[in-house]
Amino acid sequence: MIDIKTNGQKEESKNWILPGITLSQDEFSEGILKAENGHFYTIQESMEHFEQWMKSRDKK
């Protein structure tokens, strides 16, 4: 489980990628709907973020 602090509050969420973690169908559906409401990048925005990441790696 991951603790996420937001404005002094703790929110617990399951880490779906860990082995042995089980989700109910409702939890899975709720997570998918929450992700779909998130921000999606255009191809151009994704390429710009990738280029920025590559430049930041070169500086190290």
mmCIF file of N, CA and C in Angstrom:
data_model
loop_
_atom_site.group_PDB
_atom_site.id
_atom_site.type_symbol
_atom_site.label_atom_id
_atom_site.label_comp_id
_atom_site.label_asym_id
_atom_site.label_seq_id
_atom_site.Cartn_x
_atom_site.Cartn_y
_atom_site.Cartn_z
ATOM 1 N N MET A 1 0.827 -1.194 0.000
ATOM 2 C CA MET A 1 0.000 0.000 0.000
ATOM 3 C C MET A 1 0.867 1.252 0.000
ATOM 4 N N ILE A 2 0.373 2.266 -0.633
ATOM 5 C CA ILE A 2 1.084 3.530 -0.727
ATOM 6 C C ILE A 2 0.297 4.580 0.040
ATOM 7 N N ASP A 3 0.999 5.365 0.837
ATOM 8 C CA ASP A 3 0.371 6.489 1.522
ATOM 9 C C ASP A 3 0.657 7.746 0.725
ATOM 10 N N ILE A 4 -0.391 8.440 0.350
ATOM 11 C CA ILE A 4 -0.259 9.673 -0.402
ATOM 12 C C ILE A 4 -0.759 10.807 0.480
ATOM 13 N N LYS A 5 0.112 11.788 0.728
ATOM 14 C CA LYS A 5 -0.287 12.915 1.562
ATOM 15 C C LYS A 5 -0.829 14.030 0.676
ATOM 16 N N THR A 6 -2.017 14.484 0.997
ATOM 17 C CA THR A 6 -2.616 15.607 0.285
ATOM 18 C C THR A 6 -3.211 16.546 1.309
ATOM 19 N N ASN A 7 -2.624 17.722 1.409
ATOM 20 C CA ASN A 7 -3.115 18.741 2.335
ATOM 21 C C ASN A 7 -3.289 18.201 3.751
ATOM 22 N N GLY A 8 -2.289 17.474 4.236
ATOM 23 C CA GLY A 8 -2.334 16.975 5.599
ATOM 24 C C GLY A 8 -3.173 15.730 5.787
ATOM 25 N N GLN A 9 -3.736 15.195 4.726
ATOM 26 C CA GLN A 9 -4.553 13.994 4.822
ATOM 27 C C GLN A 9 -3.798 12.835 4.202
ATOM 28 N N LYS A 10 -4.074 11.627 4.680
ATOM 29 C CA LYS A 10 -3.475 10.435 4.092
ATOM 30 C C LYS A 10 -4.524 9.706 3.279
ATOM 31 N N GLU A 11 -4.116 9.291 2.112
ATOM 32 C CA GLU A 11 -4.998 8.500 1.263
ATOM 33 C C GLU A 11 -4.260 7.206 0.951
ATOM 34 N N GLU A 12 -4.879 6.086 1.258
ATOM 35 C CA GLU A 12 -4.246 4.808 0.983
ATOM 36 C C GLU A 12 -4.769 4.264 -0.334
ATOM 37 N N SER A 13 -3.853 3.798 -1.150
ATOM 38 C CA SER A 13 -4.256 3.188 -2.410
ATOM 39 C C SER A 13 -3.426 1.937 -2.628
ATOM 40 N N LYS A 14 -3.986 1.002 -3.361
ATOM 41 C CA LYS A 14 -3.286 -0.246 -3.644
ATOM 42 C C LYS A 14 -2.330 -0.040 -4.804
ATOM 43 N N ASN A 15 -1.175 -0.685 -4.695
ATOM 44 C CA ASN A 15 -0.230 -0.674 -5.797
ATOM 45 C C ASN A 15 -0.536 -1.883 -6.654
ATOM 46 N N TRP A 16 -1.157 -1.665 -7.786
ATOM 47 C CA TRP A 16 -1.666 -2.745 -8.632
ATOM 48 C C TRP A 16 -0.574 -3.600 -9.243
ATOM 49 N N ILE A 17 0.661 -3.116 -9.280
ATOM 50 C CA ILE A 17 1.700 -3.868 -9.978
ATOM 51 C C ILE A 17 2.393 -4.903 -9.112
ATOM 52 N N LEU A 18 2.154 -4.884 -7.818
ATOM 53 C CA LEU A 18 2.806 -5.847 -6.943
ATOM 54 C C LEU A 18 2.138 -7.207 -7.045
ATOM 55 N N PRO A 19 2.944 -8.275 -7.066
ATOM 56 C CA PRO A 19 2.345 -9.611 -7.121
ATOM 57 C C PRO A 19 1.589 -9.912 -5.837
ATOM 58 N N GLY A 20 0.522 -10.652 -5.954
ATOM 59 C CA GLY A 20 -0.264 -11.039 -4.787
ATOM 60 C C GLY A 20 -1.333 -10.040 -4.387
ATOM 61 N N ILE A 21 -1.380 -8.891 -5.038
ATOM 62 C CA ILE A 21 -2.407 -7.890 -4.742
ATOM 63 C C ILE A 21 -3.669 -8.274 -5.504
ATOM 64 N N THR A 22 -4.760 -8.376 -4.783
ATOM 65 C CA THR A 22 -6.026 -8.702 -5.440
ATOM 66 C C THR A 22 -6.948 -7.493 -5.398
ATOM 67 N N LEU A 23 -7.682 -7.319 -6.453
ATOM 68 C CA LEU A 23 -8.645 -6.226 -6.567
ATOM 69 C C LEU A 23 -10.008 -6.812 -6.860
ATOM 70 N N SER A 24 -11.018 -6.178 -6.302
ATOM 71 C CA SER A 24 -12.366 -6.580 -6.678
ATOM 72 C C SER A 24 -12.667 -5.970 -8.047
ATOM 73 N N GLN A 25 -13.697 -6.457 -8.674
ATOM 74 C CA GLN A 25 -14.067 -5.906 -9.984
ATOM 75 C C GLN A 25 -14.451 -4.439 -9.849
ATOM 76 N N ASP A 26 -15.108 -4.081 -8.733
ATOM 77 C CA ASP A 26 -15.487 -2.681 -8.515
ATOM 78 C C ASP A 26 -14.251 -1.794 -8.360
ATOM 79 N N GLU A 27 -13.236 -2.263 -7.604
ATOM 80 C CA GLU A 27 -12.012 -1.486 -7.427
ATOM 81 C C GLU A 27 -11.303 -1.293 -8.766
ATOM 82 N N PHE A 28 -11.263 -2.357 -9.560
ATOM 83 C CA PHE A 28 -10.619 -2.282 -10.870
ATOM 84 C C PHE A 28 -11.346 -1.284 -11.770
ATOM 85 N N SER A 29 -12.667 -1.397 -11.836
ATOM 86 C CA SER A 29 -13.463 -0.493 -12.678
ATOM 87 C C SER A 29 -13.316 0.949 -12.226
ATOM 88 N N GLU A 30 -13.322 1.164 -10.912
ATOM 89 C CA GLU A 30 -13.175 2.516 -10.369
ATOM 90 C C GLU A 30 -11.804 3.092 -10.735
ATOM 91 N N GLY A 31 -10.766 2.266 -10.654
ATOM 92 C CA GLY A 31 -9.424 2.711 -11.015
ATOM 93 C C GLY A 31 -9.311 3.074 -12.482
ATOM 94 N N ILE A 32 -9.941 2.287 -13.338
ATOM 95 C CA ILE A 32 -9.919 2.573 -14.776
ATOM 96 C C ILE A 32 -10.643 3.882 -15.067
ATOM 97 N N LEU A 33 -11.804 4.078 -14.462
ATOM 98 C CA LEU A 33 -12.558 5.321 -14.682
ATOM 99 C C LEU A 33 -11.773 6.531 -14.186
ATOM 100 N N LYS A 34 -11.095 6.381 -13.051
ATOM 101 C CA LYS A 34 -10.296 7.475 -12.507
ATOM 102 C C LYS A 34 -9.145 7.807 -13.464
ATOM 103 N N ALA A 35 -8.503 6.780 -14.018
ATOM 104 C CA ALA A 35 -7.399 7.000 -14.960
ATOM 105 C C ALA A 35 -7.896 7.651 -16.246
ATOM 106 N N GLU A 36 -9.065 7.262 -16.702
ATOM 107 C CA GLU A 36 -9.605 7.838 -17.935
ATOM 108 C C GLU A 36 -9.921 9.311 -17.779
ATOM 109 N N ASN A 37 -10.183 9.758 -16.566
ATOM 110 C CA ASN A 37 -10.461 11.168 -16.323
ATOM 111 C C ASN A 37 -9.183 11.979 -16.179
ATOM 112 N N GLY A 38 -8.046 11.309 -16.185
ATOM 113 C CA GLY A 38 -6.764 11.981 -16.042
ATOM 114 C C GLY A 38 -6.347 12.693 -17.314
ATOM 115 N N HIS A 39 -5.168 13.282 -17.262
ATOM 116 C CA HIS A 39 -4.641 14.048 -18.390
ATOM 117 C C HIS A 39 -4.003 13.109 -19.405
ATOM 118 N N PHE A 40 -4.334 13.300 -20.659
ATOM 119 C CA PHE A 40 -3.723 12.546 -21.739
ATOM 120 C C PHE A 40 -2.956 13.524 -22.619
ATOM 121 N N TYR A 41 -1.760 13.126 -23.033
ATOM 122 C CA TYR A 41 -0.927 13.980 -23.869
ATOM 123 C C TYR A 41 -1.150 13.681 -25.346
ATOM 124 N N THR A 42 -1.020 14.721 -26.161
ATOM 125 C CA THR A 42 -1.031 14.516 -27.607
ATOM 126 C C THR A 42 0.315 13.911 -28.000
ATOM 127 N N ILE A 43 0.428 13.460 -29.224
ATOM 128 C CA ILE A 43 1.695 12.892 -29.686
ATOM 129 C C ILE A 43 2.796 13.942 -29.610
ATOM 130 N N GLN A 44 2.481 15.159 -30.003
ATOM 131 C CA GLN A 44 3.472 16.239 -29.970
ATOM 132 C C GLN A 44 3.924 16.519 -28.534
ATOM 133 N N GLU A 45 2.983 16.584 -27.602
ATOM 134 C CA GLU A 45 3.339 16.815 -26.200
ATOM 135 C C GLU A 45 4.205 15.681 -25.662
ATOM 136 N N SER A 46 3.869 14.460 -26.023
ATOM 137 C CA SER A 46 4.657 13.306 -25.583
ATOM 138 C C SER A 46 6.078 13.382 -26.115
ATOM 139 N N MET A 47 6.226 13.764 -27.369
ATOM 140 C CA MET A 47 7.558 13.889 -27.960
ATOM 141 C C MET A 47 8.363 14.991 -27.276
ATOM 142 N N GLU A 48 7.710 16.105 -26.941
ATOM 143 C CA GLU A 48 8.399 17.195 -26.251
ATOM 144 C C GLU A 48 8.862 16.752 -24.871
ATOM 145 N N HIS A 49 8.010 16.026 -24.147
ATOM 146 C CA HIS A 49 8.397 15.516 -22.829
ATOM 147 C C HIS A 49 9.558 14.531 -22.951
ATOM 148 N N PHE A 50 9.516 13.693 -23.969
ATOM 149 C CA PHE A 50 10.584 12.722 -24.190
ATOM 150 C C PHE A 50 11.904 13.431 -24.486
ATOM 151 N N GLU A 51 11.851 14.453 -25.336
ATOM 152 C CA GLU A 51 13.062 15.203 -25.671
ATOM 153 C C GLU A 51 13.627 15.911 -24.447
ATOM 154 N N GLN A 52 12.762 16.483 -23.613
ATOM 155 C CA GLN A 52 13.222 17.119 -22.381
ATOM 156 C C GLN A 52 13.887 16.098 -21.471
ATOM 157 N N TRP A 53 13.307 14.912 -21.389
ATOM 158 C CA TRP A 53 13.869 13.856 -20.558
ATOM 159 C C TRP A 53 15.244 13.433 -21.087
ATOM 160 N N MET A 54 15.348 13.293 -22.414
ATOM 161 C CA MET A 54 16.631 12.906 -23.006
ATOM 162 C C MET A 54 17.698 13.971 -22.737
ATOM 163 N N LYS A 55 17.342 15.246 -22.849
ATOM 164 C CA LYS A 55 18.292 16.324 -22.579
ATOM 165 C C LYS A 55 18.715 16.327 -21.118
ATOM 166 N N SER A 56 17.785 16.045 -20.214
ATOM 167 C CA SER A 56 18.127 16.025 -18.786
ATOM 168 C C SER A 56 19.068 14.863 -18.472
ATOM 169 N N ARG A 57 18.952 13.765 -19.207
ATOM 170 C CA ARG A 57 19.856 12.623 -19.013
ATOM 171 C C ARG A 57 21.252 12.951 -19.521
ATOM 172 N N ASP A 58 21.335 13.715 -20.621
ATOM 173 C CA ASP A 58 22.629 14.080 -21.194
ATOM 174 C C ASP A 58 23.416 14.999 -20.265
ATOM 175 N N LYS A 59 22.718 15.813 -19.487
ATOM 176 C CA LYS A 59 23.373 16.769 -18.594
ATOM 177 C C LYS A 59 24.049 16.087 -17.412
ATOM 178 N N LYS A 60 23.612 14.893 -17.067
ATOM 179 C CA LYS A 60 24.161 14.218 -15.877
ATOM 180 C C LYS A 60 25.512 13.629 -16.126
#
